[in-house]
XYZ file of C-alpha atoms in Angstrom:
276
model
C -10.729 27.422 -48.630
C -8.637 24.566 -47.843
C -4.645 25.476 -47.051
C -2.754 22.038 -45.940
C 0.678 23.157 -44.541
C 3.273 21.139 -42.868
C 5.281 21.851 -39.869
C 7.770 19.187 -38.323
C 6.327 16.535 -40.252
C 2.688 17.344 -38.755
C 0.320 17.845 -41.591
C -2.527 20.777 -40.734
C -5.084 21.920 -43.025
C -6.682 25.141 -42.813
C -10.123 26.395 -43.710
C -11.713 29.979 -43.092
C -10.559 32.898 -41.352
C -10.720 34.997 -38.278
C -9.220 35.333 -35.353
C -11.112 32.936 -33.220
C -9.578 29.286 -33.571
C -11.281 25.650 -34.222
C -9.270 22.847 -33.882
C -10.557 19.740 -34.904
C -9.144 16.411 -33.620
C -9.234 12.974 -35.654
C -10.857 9.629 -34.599
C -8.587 6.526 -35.431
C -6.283 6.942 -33.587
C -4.446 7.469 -36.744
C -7.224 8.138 -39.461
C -5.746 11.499 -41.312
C -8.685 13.359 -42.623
C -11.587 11.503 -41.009
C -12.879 14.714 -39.455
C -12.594 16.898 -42.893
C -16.513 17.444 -42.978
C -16.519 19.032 -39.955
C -13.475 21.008 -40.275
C -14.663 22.601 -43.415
C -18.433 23.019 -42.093
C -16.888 25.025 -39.039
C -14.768 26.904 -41.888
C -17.847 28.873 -42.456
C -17.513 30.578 -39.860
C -14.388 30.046 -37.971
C -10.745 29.721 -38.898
C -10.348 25.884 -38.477
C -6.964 23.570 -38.091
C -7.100 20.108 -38.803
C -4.045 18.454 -37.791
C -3.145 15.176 -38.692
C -1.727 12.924 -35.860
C 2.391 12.074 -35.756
C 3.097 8.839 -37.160
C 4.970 5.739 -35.465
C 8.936 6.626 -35.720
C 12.040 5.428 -33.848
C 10.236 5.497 -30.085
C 6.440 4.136 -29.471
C 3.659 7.085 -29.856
C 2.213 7.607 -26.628
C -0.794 10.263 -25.215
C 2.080 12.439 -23.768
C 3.516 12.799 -26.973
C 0.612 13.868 -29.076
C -0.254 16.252 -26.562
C 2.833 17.813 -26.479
C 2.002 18.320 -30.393
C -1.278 19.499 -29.870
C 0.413 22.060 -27.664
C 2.554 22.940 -29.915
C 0.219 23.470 -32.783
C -1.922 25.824 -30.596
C 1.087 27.925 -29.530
C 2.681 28.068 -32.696
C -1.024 28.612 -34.992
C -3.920 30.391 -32.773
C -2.016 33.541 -32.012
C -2.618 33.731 -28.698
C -6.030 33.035 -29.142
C -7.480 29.917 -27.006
C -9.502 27.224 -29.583
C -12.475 25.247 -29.449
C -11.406 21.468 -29.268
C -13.587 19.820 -31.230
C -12.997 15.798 -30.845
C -14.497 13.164 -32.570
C -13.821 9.262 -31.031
C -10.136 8.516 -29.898
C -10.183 12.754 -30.455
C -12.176 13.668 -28.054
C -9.886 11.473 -25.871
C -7.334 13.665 -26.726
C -9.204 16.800 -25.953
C -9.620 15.546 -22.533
C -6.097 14.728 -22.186
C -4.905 17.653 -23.630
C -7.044 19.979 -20.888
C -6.697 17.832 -18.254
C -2.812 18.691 -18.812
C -3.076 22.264 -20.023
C -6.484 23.511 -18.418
C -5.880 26.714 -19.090
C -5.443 26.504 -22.401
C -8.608 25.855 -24.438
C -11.658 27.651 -24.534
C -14.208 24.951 -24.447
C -13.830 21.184 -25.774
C -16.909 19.292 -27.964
C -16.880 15.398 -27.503
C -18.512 13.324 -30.521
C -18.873 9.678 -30.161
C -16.083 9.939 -27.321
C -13.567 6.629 -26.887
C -14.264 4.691 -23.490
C -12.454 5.293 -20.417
C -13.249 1.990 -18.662
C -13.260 -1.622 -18.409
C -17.317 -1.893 -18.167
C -17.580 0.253 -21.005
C -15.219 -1.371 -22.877
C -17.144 -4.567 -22.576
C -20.290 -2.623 -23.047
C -19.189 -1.143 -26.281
C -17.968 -4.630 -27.700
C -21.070 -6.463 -26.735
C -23.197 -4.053 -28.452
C -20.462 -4.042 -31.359
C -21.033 -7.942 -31.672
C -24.985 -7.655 -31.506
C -24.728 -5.506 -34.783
C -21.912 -7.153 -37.084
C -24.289 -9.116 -39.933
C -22.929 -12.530 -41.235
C -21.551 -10.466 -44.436
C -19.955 -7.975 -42.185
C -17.713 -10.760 -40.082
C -17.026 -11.905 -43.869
C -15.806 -9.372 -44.568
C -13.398 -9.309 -41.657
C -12.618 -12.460 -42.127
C -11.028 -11.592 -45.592
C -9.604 -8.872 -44.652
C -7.349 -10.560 -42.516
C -6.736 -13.402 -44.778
C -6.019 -11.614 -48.109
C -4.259 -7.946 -47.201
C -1.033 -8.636 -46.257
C -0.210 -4.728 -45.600
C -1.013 -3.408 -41.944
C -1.489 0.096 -42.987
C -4.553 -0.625 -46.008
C -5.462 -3.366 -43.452
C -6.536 -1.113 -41.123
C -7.873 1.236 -43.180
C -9.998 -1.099 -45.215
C -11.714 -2.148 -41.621
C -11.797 1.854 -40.759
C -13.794 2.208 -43.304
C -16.243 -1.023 -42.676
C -16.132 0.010 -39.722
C -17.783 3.445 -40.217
C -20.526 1.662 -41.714
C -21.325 -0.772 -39.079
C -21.274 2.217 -36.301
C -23.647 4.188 -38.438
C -27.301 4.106 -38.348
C -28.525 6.026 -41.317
C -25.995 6.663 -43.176
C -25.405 8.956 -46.750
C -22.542 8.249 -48.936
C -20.012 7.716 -47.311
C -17.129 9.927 -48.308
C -13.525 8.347 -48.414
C -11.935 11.238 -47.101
C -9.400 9.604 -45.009
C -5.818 10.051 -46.735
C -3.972 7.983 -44.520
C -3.573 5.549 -41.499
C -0.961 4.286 -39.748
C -1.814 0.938 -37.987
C 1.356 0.811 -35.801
C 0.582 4.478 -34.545
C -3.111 3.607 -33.985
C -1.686 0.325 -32.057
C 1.180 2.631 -30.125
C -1.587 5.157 -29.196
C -4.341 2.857 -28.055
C -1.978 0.889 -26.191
C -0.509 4.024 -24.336
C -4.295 5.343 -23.971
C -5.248 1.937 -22.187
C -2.175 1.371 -19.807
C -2.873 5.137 -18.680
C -6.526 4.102 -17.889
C -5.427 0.795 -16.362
C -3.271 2.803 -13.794
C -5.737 5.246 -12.705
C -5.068 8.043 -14.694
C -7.726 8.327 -16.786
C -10.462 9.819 -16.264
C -9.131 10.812 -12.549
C -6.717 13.742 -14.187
C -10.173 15.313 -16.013
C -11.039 16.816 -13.015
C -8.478 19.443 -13.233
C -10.760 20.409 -16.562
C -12.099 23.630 -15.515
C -13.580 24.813 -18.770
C -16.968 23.730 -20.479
C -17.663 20.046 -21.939
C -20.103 19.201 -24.417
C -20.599 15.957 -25.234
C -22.425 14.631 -28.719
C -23.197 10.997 -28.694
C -25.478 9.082 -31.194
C -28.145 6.963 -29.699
C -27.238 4.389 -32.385
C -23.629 4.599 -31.438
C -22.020 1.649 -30.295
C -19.557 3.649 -27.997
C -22.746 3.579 -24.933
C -22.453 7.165 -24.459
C -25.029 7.693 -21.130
C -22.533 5.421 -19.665
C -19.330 7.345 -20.707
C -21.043 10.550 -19.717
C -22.011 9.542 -16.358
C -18.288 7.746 -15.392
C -16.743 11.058 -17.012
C -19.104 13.492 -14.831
C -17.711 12.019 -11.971
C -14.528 13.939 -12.639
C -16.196 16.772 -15.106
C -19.580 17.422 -13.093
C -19.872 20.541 -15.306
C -19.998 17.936 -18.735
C -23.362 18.584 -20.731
C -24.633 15.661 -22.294
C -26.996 16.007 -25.332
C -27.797 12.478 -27.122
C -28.433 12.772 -30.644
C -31.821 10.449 -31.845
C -31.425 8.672 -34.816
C -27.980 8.789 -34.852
C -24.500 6.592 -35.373
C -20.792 7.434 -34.397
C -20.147 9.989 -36.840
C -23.421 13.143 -36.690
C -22.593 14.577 -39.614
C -22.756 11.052 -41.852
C -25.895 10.546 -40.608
C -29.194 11.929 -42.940
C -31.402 12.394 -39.600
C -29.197 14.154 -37.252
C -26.419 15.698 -39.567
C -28.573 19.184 -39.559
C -29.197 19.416 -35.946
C -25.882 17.833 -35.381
C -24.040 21.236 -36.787
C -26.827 23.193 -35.440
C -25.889 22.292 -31.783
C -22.179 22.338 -32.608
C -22.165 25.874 -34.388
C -24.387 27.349 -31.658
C -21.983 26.246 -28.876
C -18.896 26.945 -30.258
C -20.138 30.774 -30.751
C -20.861 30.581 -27.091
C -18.222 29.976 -26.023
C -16.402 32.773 -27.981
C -19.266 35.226 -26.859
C -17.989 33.624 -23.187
C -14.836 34.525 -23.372
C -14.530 38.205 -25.887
């Protein structure tokens, strides 16, 4: 069962219930609802948030300030209980920022087709991203920036493009994102970068104590053997498990979406075996 609440003009659905807590953290930056499958997969078992990340307001979004609200959320919502972070893209950023500030805090975090943290993989990431865009897709681009005039179904239009392009195998793709804000995802992005840029990322991970997995798609774009290895350098404890077959988002995909939750699921209850 789904229960969307609202709290200081953060959005949170809820699915299952217990008393051990699953939060799961959006890609985008700013694409409300991208991670519903997953949230209401893990609601099987688990009671699951889902926040939805701040919008852009009076003062530019920055890392700081949506960990602050991921703070927040798990004070004010897991009863004392400390939650799986489950992260997919630009959210498993988060994740890492939000332990890396708060290591205490979480009980484990899951990484899915984690952001880059790097120049190199940066370049990496867009080089493969070029190799893979077809004629129709950089038409489609093309129009997009020609004909829609509004920033907000701009970027959403090309979120959800996007999706295709870093798939592999896709099923129907469900348009489950509800909102995005382009000059939050532009705030964020810029905030993550200039953090990166002056050392801080991925140098503060190493204050992460607890355990990292990290799910990457071998189809992914996002070169995630290289993003594991420059993030082990600061989380030695990180597992890595690549994912055959397989695009940015696991549980789009029809060859690893099974084994995808199979992996998850079984880690997750680890973890809460780990720590009970």
């Amino acid at each position: 069962m789904t229960r969307p609440s609202q709290s200081d003009d953060l959005v949170v659905r809820e699915y299952g219930i217990g008393t051990e807590p699953v939060i799961t953290l959006l890609g985008g930056p700013a694409a409300a609802g991208d991670v519903a499958p997953v949230a209401r997969e893990l609601g099987q078992q688990w009671p699951v948030l889902e926040p939805f990340r701040r919008g852009s307001g009076g003062r530019p979004l920055t890392v700081a300030t949506h960990v602050q609200d991921l703070d927040d959320l798990v004070r004010d919502r897991c009863g004392g209980h400390r939650p799986v972070l489950v992260g997919h893209s630009w959210g498993a950023m988060l994740a890492l920022a939000y332990a890396a500030a708060h290591p205490a805090t979480a009980a484990g975090l899951v990484l899915v087709g984690c952001g880059t943290f790097s120049i190199a993989t940066r370049v990496e990431f867009e080089a493969r991203l070029e190799a893979r865009l077809t004629p129709a897709d950089r038409a489609n681009i093309a129009f997009l920036r020609k004909t829609e005039p509004n920033a907000d179904r701009r970027r959403a239009a090309m979120g959800r493009l996007m999706t295709r392009v870093y798939g592999h195998d896709l099923e129907e793709v469900p348009d489950e994102v509800v909102a995005v804000g382009a000059l939050a995802h532009e705030q964020t992005w810029a905030d993550m970068v200039r953090l990166q840029r002056d050392g801080i990322y991925p140098a503060a991970f190493a204050a992460i104590p607890v355990p990292v997995l990290m799910l990457h798609g071998d189809r992914d774009p996002h070169p995630g053997r290289l993003i594991s290895e420059e993030l082990q350098r600061y989380i030695p404890h990180l597992e890595y498990h690549e994912l055959d077959m397989c695009g940015h988002s696991p549980w789009l995909e029809r060859q690893a979406k099974q084994l995808f939750f199979q992996l998850l699921s079984a880690w997750i209850a680890g973890r809460f075996q780990a720590i009970s």
